[in-house]
Each structure stands twice: as structure tokens, then as C-alpha cells.
XYZ file of C-alpha atoms in Angstrom:
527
model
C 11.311 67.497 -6.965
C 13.285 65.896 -4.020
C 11.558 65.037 -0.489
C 12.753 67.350 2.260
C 16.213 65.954 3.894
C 14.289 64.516 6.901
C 17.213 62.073 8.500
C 15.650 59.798 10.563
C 14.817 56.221 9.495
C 13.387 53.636 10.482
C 14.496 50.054 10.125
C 12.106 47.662 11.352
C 13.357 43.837 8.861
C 12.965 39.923 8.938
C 15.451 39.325 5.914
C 18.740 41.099 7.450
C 20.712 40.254 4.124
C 22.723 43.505 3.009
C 21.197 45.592 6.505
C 24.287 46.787 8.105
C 26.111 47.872 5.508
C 23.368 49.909 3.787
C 22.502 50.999 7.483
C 26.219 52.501 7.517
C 25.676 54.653 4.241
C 22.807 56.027 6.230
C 24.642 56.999 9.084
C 27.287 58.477 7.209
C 24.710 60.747 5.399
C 23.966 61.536 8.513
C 20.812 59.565 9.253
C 19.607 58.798 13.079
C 18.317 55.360 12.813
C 15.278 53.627 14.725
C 14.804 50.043 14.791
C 12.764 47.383 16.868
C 14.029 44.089 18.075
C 16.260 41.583 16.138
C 16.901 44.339 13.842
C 17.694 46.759 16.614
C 20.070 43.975 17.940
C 21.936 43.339 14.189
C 22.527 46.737 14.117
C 23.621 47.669 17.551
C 26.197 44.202 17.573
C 27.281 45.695 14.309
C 28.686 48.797 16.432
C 25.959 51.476 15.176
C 24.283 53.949 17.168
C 20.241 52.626 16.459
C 17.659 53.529 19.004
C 14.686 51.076 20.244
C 11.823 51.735 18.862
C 10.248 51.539 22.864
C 12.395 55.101 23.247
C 10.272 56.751 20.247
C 6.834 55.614 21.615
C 7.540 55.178 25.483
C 5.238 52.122 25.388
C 7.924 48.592 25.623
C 6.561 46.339 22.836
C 4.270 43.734 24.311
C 1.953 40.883 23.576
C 4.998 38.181 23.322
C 6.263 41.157 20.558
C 2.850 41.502 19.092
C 2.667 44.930 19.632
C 5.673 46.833 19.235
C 5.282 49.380 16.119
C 1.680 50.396 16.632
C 1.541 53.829 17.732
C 0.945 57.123 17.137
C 4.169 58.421 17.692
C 5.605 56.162 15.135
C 3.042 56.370 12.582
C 2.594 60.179 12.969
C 5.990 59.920 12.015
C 5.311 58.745 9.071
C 2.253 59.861 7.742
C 2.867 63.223 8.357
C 2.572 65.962 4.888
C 4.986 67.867 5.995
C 3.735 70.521 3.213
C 0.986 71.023 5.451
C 1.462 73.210 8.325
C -1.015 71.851 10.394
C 0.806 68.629 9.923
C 4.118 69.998 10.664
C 2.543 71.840 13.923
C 1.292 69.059 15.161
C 4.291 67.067 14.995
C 5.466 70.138 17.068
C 2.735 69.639 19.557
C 3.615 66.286 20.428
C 7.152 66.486 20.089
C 7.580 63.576 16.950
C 10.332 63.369 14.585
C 9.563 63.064 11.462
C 10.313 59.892 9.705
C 11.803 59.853 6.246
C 12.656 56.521 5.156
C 11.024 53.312 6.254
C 12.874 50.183 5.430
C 10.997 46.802 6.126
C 10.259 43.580 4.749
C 7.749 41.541 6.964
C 7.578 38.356 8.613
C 8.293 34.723 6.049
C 4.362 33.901 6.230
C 5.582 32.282 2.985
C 8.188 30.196 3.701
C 6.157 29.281 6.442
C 3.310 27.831 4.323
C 6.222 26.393 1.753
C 7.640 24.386 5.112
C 3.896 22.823 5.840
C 3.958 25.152 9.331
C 1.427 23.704 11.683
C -1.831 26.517 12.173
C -0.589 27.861 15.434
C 2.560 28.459 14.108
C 1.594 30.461 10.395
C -0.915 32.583 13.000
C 1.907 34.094 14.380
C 3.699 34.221 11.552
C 1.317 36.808 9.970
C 2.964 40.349 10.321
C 0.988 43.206 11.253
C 2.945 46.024 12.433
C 5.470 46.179 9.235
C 2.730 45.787 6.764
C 0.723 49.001 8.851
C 4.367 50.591 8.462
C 4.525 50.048 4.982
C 1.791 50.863 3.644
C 1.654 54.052 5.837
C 5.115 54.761 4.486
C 4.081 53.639 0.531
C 1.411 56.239 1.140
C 2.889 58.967 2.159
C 5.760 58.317 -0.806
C 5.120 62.217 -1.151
C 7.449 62.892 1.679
C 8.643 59.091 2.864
C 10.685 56.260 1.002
C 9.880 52.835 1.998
C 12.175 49.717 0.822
C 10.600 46.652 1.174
C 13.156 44.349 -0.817
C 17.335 44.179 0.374
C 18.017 44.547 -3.360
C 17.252 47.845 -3.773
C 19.226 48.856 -1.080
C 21.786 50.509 -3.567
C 19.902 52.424 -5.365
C 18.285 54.305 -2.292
C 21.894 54.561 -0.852
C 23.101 55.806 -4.152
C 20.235 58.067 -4.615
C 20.374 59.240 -1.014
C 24.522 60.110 -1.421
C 23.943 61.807 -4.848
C 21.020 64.148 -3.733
C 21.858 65.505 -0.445
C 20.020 63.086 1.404
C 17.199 62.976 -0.604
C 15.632 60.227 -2.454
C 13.796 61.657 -5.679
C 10.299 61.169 -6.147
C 10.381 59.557 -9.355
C 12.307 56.388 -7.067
C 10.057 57.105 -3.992
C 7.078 56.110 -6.052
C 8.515 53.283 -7.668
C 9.305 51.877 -4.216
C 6.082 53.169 -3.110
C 4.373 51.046 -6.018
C 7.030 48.121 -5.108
C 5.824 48.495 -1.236
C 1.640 47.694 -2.292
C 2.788 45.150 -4.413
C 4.551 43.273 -2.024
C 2.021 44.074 0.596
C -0.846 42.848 -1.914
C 1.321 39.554 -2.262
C 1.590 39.194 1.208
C -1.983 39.860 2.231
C -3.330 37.302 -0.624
C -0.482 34.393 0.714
C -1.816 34.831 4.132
C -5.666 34.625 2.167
C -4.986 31.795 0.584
C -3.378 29.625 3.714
C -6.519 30.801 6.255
C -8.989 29.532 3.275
C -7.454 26.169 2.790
C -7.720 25.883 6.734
C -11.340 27.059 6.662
C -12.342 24.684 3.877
C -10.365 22.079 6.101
C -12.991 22.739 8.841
C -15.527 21.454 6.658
C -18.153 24.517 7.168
C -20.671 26.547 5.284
C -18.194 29.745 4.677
C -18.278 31.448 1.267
C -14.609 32.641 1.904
C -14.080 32.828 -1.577
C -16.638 36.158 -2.427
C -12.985 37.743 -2.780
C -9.937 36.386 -3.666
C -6.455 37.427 -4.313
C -3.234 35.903 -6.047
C 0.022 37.004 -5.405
C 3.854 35.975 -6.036
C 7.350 37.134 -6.514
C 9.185 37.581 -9.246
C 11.742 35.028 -9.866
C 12.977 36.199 -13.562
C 11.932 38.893 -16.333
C 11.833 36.567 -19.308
C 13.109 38.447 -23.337
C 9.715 37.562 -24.004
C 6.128 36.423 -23.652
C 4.646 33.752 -25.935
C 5.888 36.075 -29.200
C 8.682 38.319 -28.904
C 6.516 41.528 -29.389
C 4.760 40.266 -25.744
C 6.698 41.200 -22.500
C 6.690 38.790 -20.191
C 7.645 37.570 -16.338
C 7.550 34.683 -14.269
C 6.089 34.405 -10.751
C 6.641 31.980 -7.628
C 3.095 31.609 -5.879
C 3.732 31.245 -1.691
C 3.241 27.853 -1.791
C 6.156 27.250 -4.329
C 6.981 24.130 -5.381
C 6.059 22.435 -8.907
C 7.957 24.066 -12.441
C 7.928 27.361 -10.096
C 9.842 25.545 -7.450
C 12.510 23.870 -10.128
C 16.262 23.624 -9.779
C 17.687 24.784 -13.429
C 21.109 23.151 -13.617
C 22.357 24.300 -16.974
C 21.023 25.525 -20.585
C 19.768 28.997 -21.834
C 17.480 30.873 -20.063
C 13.730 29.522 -20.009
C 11.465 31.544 -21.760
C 7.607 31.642 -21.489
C 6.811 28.882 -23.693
C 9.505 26.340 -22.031
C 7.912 27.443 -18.218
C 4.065 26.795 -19.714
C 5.353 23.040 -21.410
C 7.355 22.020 -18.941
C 4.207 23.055 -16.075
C 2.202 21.027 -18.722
C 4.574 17.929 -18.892
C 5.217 17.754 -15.277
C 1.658 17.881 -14.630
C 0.927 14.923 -16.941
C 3.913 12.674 -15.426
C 2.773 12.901 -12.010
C -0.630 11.167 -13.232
C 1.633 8.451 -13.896
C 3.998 8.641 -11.021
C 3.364 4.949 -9.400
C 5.488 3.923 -12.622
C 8.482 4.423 -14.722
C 7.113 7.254 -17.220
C 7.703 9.820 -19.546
C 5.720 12.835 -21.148
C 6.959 14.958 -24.419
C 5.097 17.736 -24.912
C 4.590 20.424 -27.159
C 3.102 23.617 -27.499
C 0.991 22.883 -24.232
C -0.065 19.406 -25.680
C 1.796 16.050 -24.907
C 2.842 13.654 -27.868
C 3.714 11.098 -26.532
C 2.884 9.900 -23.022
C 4.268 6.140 -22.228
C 5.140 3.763 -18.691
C 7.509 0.832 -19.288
C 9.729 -1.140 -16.442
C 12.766 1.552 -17.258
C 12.488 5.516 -18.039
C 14.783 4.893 -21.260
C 11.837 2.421 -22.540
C 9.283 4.671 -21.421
C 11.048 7.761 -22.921
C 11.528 5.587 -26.257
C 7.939 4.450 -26.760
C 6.660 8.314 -25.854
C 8.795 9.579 -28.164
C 7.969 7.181 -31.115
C 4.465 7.783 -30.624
C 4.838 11.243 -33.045
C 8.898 11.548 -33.577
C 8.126 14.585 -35.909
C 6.256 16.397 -32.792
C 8.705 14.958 -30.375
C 11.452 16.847 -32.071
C 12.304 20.495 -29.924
C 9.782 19.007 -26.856
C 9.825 19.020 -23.727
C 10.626 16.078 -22.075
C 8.988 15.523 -18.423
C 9.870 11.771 -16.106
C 8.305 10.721 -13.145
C 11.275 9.423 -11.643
C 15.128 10.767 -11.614
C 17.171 10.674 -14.565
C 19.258 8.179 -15.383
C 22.738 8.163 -17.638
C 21.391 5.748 -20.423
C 17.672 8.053 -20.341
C 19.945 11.373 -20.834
C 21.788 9.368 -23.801
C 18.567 8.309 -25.180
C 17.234 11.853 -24.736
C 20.466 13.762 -25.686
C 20.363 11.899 -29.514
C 17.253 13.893 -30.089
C 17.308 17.948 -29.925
C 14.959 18.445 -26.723
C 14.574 21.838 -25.533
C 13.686 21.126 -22.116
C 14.031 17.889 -19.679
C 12.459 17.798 -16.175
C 12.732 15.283 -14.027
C 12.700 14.783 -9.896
C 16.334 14.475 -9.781
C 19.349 13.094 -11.646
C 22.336 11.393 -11.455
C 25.918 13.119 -11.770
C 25.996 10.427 -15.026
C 22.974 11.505 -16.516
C 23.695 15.410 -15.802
C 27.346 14.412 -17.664
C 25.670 13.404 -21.043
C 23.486 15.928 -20.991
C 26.287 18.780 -20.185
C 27.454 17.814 -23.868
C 23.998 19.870 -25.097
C 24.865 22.955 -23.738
C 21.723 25.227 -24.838
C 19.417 22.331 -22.833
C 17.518 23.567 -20.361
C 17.650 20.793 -17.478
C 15.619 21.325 -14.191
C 15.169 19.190 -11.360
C 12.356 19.377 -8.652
C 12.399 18.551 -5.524
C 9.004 15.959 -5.957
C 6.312 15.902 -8.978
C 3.177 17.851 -8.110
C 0.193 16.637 -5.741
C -3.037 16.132 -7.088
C -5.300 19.337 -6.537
C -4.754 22.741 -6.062
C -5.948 25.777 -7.669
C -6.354 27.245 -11.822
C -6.110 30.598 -12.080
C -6.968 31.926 -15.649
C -6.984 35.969 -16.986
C -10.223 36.702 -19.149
C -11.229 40.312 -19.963
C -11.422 42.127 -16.954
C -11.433 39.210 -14.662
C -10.323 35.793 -13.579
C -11.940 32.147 -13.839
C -10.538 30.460 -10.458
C -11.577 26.426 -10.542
C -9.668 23.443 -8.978
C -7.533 21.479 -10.956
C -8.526 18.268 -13.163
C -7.786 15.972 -10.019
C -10.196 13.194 -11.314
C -9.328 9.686 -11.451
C -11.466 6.915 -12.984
C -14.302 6.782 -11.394
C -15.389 3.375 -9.579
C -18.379 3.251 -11.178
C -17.251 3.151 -14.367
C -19.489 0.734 -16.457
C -19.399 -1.611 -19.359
C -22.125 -0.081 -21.561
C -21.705 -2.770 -24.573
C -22.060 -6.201 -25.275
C -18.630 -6.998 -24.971
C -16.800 -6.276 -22.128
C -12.761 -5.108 -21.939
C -10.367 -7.796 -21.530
C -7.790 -7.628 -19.319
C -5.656 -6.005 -21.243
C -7.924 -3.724 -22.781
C -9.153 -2.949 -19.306
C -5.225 -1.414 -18.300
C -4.563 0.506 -21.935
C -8.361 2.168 -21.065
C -7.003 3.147 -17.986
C -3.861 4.479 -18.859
C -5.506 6.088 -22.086
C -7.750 8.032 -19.276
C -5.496 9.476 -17.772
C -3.724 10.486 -20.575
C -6.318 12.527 -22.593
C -7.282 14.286 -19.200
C -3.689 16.828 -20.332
C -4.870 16.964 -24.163
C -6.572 19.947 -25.152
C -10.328 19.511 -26.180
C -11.301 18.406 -28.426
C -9.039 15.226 -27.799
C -9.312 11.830 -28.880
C -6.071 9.571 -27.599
C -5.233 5.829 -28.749
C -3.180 4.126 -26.710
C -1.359 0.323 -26.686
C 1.124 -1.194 -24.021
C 1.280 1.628 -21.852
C 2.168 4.075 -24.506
C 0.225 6.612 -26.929
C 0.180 5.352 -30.626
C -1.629 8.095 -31.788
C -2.790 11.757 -29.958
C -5.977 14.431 -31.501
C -5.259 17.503 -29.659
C -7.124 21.170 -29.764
C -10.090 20.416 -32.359
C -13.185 21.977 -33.183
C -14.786 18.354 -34.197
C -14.380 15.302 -31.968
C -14.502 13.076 -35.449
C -11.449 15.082 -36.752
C -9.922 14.840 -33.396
C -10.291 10.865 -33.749
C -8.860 11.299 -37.847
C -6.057 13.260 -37.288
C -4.896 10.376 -34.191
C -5.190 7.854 -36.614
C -3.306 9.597 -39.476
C -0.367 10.382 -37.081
C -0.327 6.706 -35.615
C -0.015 5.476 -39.437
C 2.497 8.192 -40.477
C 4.516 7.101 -37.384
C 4.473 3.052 -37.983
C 5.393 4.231 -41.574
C 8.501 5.941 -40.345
C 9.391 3.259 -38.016
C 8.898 0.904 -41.068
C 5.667 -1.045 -39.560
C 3.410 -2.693 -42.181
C -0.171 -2.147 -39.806
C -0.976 1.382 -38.356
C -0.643 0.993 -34.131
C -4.114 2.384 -33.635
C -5.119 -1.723 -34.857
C -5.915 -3.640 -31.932
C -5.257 -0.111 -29.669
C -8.015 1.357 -27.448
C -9.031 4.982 -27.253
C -10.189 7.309 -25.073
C -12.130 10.342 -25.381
C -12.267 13.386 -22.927
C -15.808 14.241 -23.489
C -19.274 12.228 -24.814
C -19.346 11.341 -28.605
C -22.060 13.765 -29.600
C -23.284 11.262 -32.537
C -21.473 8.011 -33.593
C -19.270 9.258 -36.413
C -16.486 9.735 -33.828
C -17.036 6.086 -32.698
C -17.272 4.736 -36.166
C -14.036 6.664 -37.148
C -12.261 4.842 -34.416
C -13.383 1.737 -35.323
C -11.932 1.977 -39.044
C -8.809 3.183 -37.585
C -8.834 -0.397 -36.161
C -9.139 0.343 -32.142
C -11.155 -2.446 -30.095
C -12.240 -0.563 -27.335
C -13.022 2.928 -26.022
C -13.418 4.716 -22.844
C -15.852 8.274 -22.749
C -17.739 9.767 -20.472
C -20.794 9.049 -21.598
C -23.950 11.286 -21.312
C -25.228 12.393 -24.927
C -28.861 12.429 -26.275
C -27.179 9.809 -28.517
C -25.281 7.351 -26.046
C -27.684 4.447 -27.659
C -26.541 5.122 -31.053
C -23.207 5.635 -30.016
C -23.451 2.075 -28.119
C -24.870 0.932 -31.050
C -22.418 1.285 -33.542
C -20.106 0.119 -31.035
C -21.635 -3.101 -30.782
C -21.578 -3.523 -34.541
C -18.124 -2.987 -34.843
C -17.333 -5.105 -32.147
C -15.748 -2.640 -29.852
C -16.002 -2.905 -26.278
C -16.877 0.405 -24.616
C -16.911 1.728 -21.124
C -18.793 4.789 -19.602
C -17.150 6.746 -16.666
C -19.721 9.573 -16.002
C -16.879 11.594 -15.591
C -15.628 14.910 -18.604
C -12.159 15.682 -19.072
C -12.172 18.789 -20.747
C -9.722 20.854 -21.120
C -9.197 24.777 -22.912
């Protein structure tokens, strides 16, 4: 079943991309065409006959263009079942032409909020007359075809020259489906902007009883995380971050490279104020390190766990520099991502041709907003912004020295991206040994120490590093076997949140080890 031949459409677009010449197949096919403003003026310069929408509804648009597409005449148009004869009679009545295709994309409320627009200036930015249009038009896909998106300008043109004029109704509801999508996008972009300006305000709104997530497309992947998964990736309106990332040569990223390198790049910018660098794997890092170069830094990550580091993803906090790439390119890396690069660095790397490299415009901001699918629903929190706290206490007899003190607070920070249960030594600025993902927090604390001895073994190092390390922990040592298994693996102070029914005996066995340990009051879990 093709809709009725009705050849009048309306063209009403912000993005003019491709708009003339699909607005020439129309009028070949024989199409009048109605239009509004800026489009109306593309068009018209273009040499086409188009009329002004201000003809159809006998109203000129007003409001500083606020209202212009609002009216009955125009939406009678297109909302019209023109299998009903009432319907059709009516149209009759009050002398409307039926509309048959509706093509409109709406105002860049995105872009918009991308550029940082001031509030005055994203207020009028929000569309309201070509979302009403399209989602009359998407409803009515019975009898109307609505394009929302320039790239499917060929197939309507194609489908409309190879059916009479016609667009068939399996397309029509596609684009219909298309047209609420994009309209649900839209609507939760605009949301999501007037929220962060309400919390901004400081008052006692519970604007968040609803909420709504939307984005665009940017690829279809082969796969999700397995290859019997399908899979896609999505820009949120804000854009920026892994979403936002230049990719400047290798294969194709699938899921898993998009969900490591979000996870490394995340991590790094915790560690931004220096040179660093973050290898991570299957969602967990394995090596985090800061040095006075990123080749150091990316060097001491790396030989943190070398096995793990192998097919990682590599994340800096500063742009990439030639002898970094080398150091990088001797080891097979799937992905490197980095806030720029040199035409050096890109060089070296442009020797590994299946490397994904992709360069952002500036690591992500603290903050924001974690958005996680459960079983018919969502869990929405904010992000793991914490810091270590100021009140963050000495709770044993012997206090941190200096030293300790900065490998505490680096090890803080870098458990925070471990998965829980995670237990993280750390020496110089670098990880010696990581305990991602467990069930126990003592086998967390084991399995560090066995890959900090396996990896001084391969580097030919007599001592494991976790002796004379520190380690942190992202949550409270629920009885003191976690402590005392840190304390054989040779470790001389810890930082922990504190806050179990056991602290004392934790603090205890502290003290008769020798360890200093420090309480922050603060979790860092992570699922």
C-alpha cells in the first residue's frame, strides 16, 4: 500500500545540506513546495518556485519568527486521514491543501549547548513549530512522510520517482519512527540543559521525577561486547569526551575499544595537573603512573602488569609526543588517546596501521551524569567526582611521611577507576601492583601483590615493588585480614575510607605491623 499522490510539501529546515537539489526531484515529480523563512529564501535564490508559508495560513509569522508554522491551516494539512471523508470534507470546507510530505529538521539546541550558549540564547534556540510539524507529520505517517535527517533525502526521492509520487508505507513508517526518535532526542537535550540551569539556581525543584536521554548515532559498530550482540554508538548533546574524539587512523572502534578508552580517559584526567598515563583493560586500568615526561610515565604504567598491558588501551593527559608513540608503538596497543599529537608522534604511529589513534579536543571535566540500563529501568547518579577529602585523618600511631603522604594520594585517586572490590599499591607515582573486580577485599589485596612480584620477576628485580609501597583501598576493610595481607606483601602505609564495626581492629593490626594508616570518610566504589 502506497499513500495517495498528494503533491504538496512542505519544507520548513535548519541544516540546508543536500535541500535544493532534493527540492528539484520534487518539483520535477511534480510537487508544489511550501517553505518558511531561510528555507523559503535557499530555495527561492536557488531559482525554484516555493511559496511562503504566510500565503498558506494568511497570518505573517510573528513574535521575532516565533510564530510562523502554528496554524490550523498548516497542520490541518497535515493531520488530515484523508481515508476519512469527514476529513477530506473538511479540508473542502476550509479550502486546505493537503500536505503530503513534511521535510524538517529543527533548530541546533545541541550545538548550542556543545558551544556553552549563554541562557538567553539556548531559550531561543529551542524549536517549537518544526517539532509540532513533525510529530504531526510522524503521526499521520498513514497518509504523510516526514524526513527529519538530509541523509535520507535519496531514498524518499528515489522512492518518490519509482512509485508515482508515492512514498510506500513500509519507508513512511520508518521515517515516521526516525521522526519520534529524533524528536525524543531533541526534547530530552533541551531537558537536560533547563535542569542543569535549574539546579544552578540553587532551589528546592525535584526536576528530575522524569528524565530522558537522548543522542545521535555516530556509527553502527559489527558488534556489541560479543559478536552475537548488535551494537551502536551514540553522541549525547553535550558531546565532547571519547564521544567527542577525533579518530585519525586504525580499524574501526568497536564496543569494547569505545567503553576502555571512556574508561582510560576518565582515569587520566584525575591526573591531568601532571605528565600521565593510563593502560587499561577490559574496563580496568593496569597501570596508572605520573613522571616529569609522558614516555616515563607511559613506561612505569606499563611495567606495572606488562602481561595486562599487552592489547590495552593506552590513555595521556597531555599530547603525544614522537619518543611516547615510539615507546608505545614497540608494544601492540589497540587503542591510544591522547589530547592531541604531534605530526612526529602521528608518523611513528602511522607504521601500526590497525591502531586506533584518537585525539580530543580537552580530557573530561570532573562531574556530570551515569546513566546505567537495569531490567526495565535506569540507575541515573553523578559521577565519582570525589577528591580526598580535607579531613582526612591519621588514625594510627604513626603518621605518613612525606613521601608516603604523595604515593597515598596518588594511590586514591587511582583505585577510585578500579572495579570493586579493588585494592591498589602504588610507589613513585606509579601502580606496582592493581586487585580489580573481586568478591573478597583480602583476595583483592593477594592477587595485587602476586602481580607486583610476577612483574619485578619479569623485569629481573630481586624484592617484589609492593615492599616499602603504600596501598589504597576503595572501600572499609571489613575485618583486618585485608590489612594484614598488605602488610606481608611489604606495604608501609594505607589509605581507606574507614567506617567498619571493626575500624579498631583494623587500626590495630596496623599499628602492629607498623603501617601508617589514614581514614578519608570518603567510598570509592565502583560496579
Amino acid at each position: 500500500m502506497t499513500a495517495a499522490p498528494v503533491r504538496r510539501a512542505l519544507l520548513s529546515v535548519s541544516d540546508k545540506d543536500g535541500l535544493v537539489p532534493f527540492a528539484r526531484r520534487l518539483t520535477a515529480l511534480g510537487f508544489e513546495l511550501v517553505s518558511t523563512g531561510g528555507t523559503h529564501r535557499a530555495l527561492a535564490d536557488a531559482g525554484l518556485e516555493v511559496i511562503e508559508v504566510a500565503a498558506v495560513t494568511g497570518t505573517p509569522e510573528m513574535l521575532d519568527g516565533r510564530v510562523k508554522t502554528l496554524h490550523p491551516r498548516l497542520h490541518g494539512a497535515i493531520l488530515a486521514d484523508l481515508s476519512r471523508e469527514a476529513h477530506a470534507a473538511t479540508l473542502v470546507a476550509q479550502g486546505i491543501v493537503p500536505i503530503g510530505l513534511v521535510v524538517c529538521n529543527l533548530y541546533p539546541f545541541e550545538a548550542a549547548v556543545e558551544a556553552g550558549a549563554d541562557p538567553a540564547t539556548l531559550i531561543e534556540t529551542i524549536d517549537v513549530g518544526g517539532p509540532s510539524m513533525t510529530r504531526a507529520a510522524a503521526k499521520n505517517f498513514a497518509h504523510v512522510a516526514v524526513v527529519v535527517d538530509p541523509q535520507d533525502y535519496e531514498a524518499v526521492a528515489a522512492a518518490l520517482e519509482g512509485n508515482g509520487g508515492a512514498v510506500p508505507l513500509p519507508l513512511r513508517r520508518r521515517l515516521a519512527a526516525k521522526a519520534f526518535a529524533r524528536l525524543a532526542a531533541y526534547d530530552a537535550a533541551v531537558a537536560g540543559a533547563l535542569g542543569a540551569l535549574t539546579a544552578a539556581d540553587d532551589v528546592d525543584v525535584d526536576h528530575h521525577v522524569w528524565r530522558a536521554f537522548g543522542g545521535r548515532r555516530l556509527t553502527a559498530m559489527r558488534y556489541g561486547e560479543n559478536p552475537h550482540q548488535a551494537a551502536a554508538f551514540y553522541r549525547a548533546p553535550s558531546g565532547g569526551g571519547i564521544a567527542g574524539a577525533r579518530v585519525v587512523q586504525g580499524k574501526p572502534l568497536s564496543y569494547n575499544n569505545v567503553a576502555d578508552a571512556d574508561a582510560a580517559i576518565l582515569a587520566v584526567a584525575d591526573f591531568a595537573s601532571d605528565a600521565a598515563a593510563v593502560i587499561v583493560k577490559h574496563a580496568n586500568p593496569c597501570g596508572i603512573a605520573v613522571a616529569g615526561s609522558l614516555q616515563v610515565a607511559y613506561e612505569k604504567a606499563r611495567s606495572c602488569d606488562p602481561v595486562s598491558a599487552f592489547g590495552g588501551v593506552v590513555a595521556l593527559s597531555r599530547p603525544l609526543d614522537r619518543a611516547t608513540a615510539e615507546a608505545i608503538g614497540a608494544v601492540f596497543t589497540e587503542v591510544v588517546v591522547a589530547p592531541g599529537a604531534s605530526d612526529e608522534a602521528l608518523a611513528v604511529l602511522a607504521a601500526r596501521a590497525n591502531l586506533r589513534v584518537l585525539l580530543v579536543e580537552a580530557l573530561p571535566e570532573p562531574g556530570g551524569t551515569v546513566v546505567r540500563s537495569v531490567s526495565g529501568g535506569l540507575l541515573v547518579q553523578e559521577a565519582d567526582a570525589g577528591v580526598l577529602p580535607a579531613d582526612t585523618r591519621v588514625a594510627t600511631r604513626r603518621a605518613p611521611t612525606e613521601g608516603e603522604w604523595r604515593d597515598l594520594a596518588f594511590a586514591w585517586r587511582a583505585v577510585k577507576h578500579v572495579k570493586s572490590n579493588a585494592i591498589v599499591y602504588a610507589k613513585d607515582g606509579a601502580t606496582v601492583g592493581i586487585g580489580a573486580g573481586q568478591m573478597s577485599r583480602v583476595d583483592a589485596a593477594r592477587i595485587a601483590a602476586w602481580k607486583a612480584e610476577d612483574a619485578a620477576r619479569e623485569a629481573g628485580e630481586a624484592t617484589s615493588r609492593t615492599i616499602g609501597a603504600v596501598a589504597a583501598s576503595d572501600a572499609f576493610f571489613p575485618f583486618a585480614d585485608g590489612l594484614e595481607a598488605i602488610a606481608r606483601a611489604g606495604a608501609v602505609a594505607v589509605i581507606q575510607p574507614g567506617g567498619s564495626v571493626r575500624d579498631g581492629e583494623v587500626i590495630a593490626a596496623a599499628d602492629a605491623a607498623g603501617i601508617a594508616m589514614v581514614l578519608t570518610g570518603m567510598r570509592h566504589f565502583r560496579h
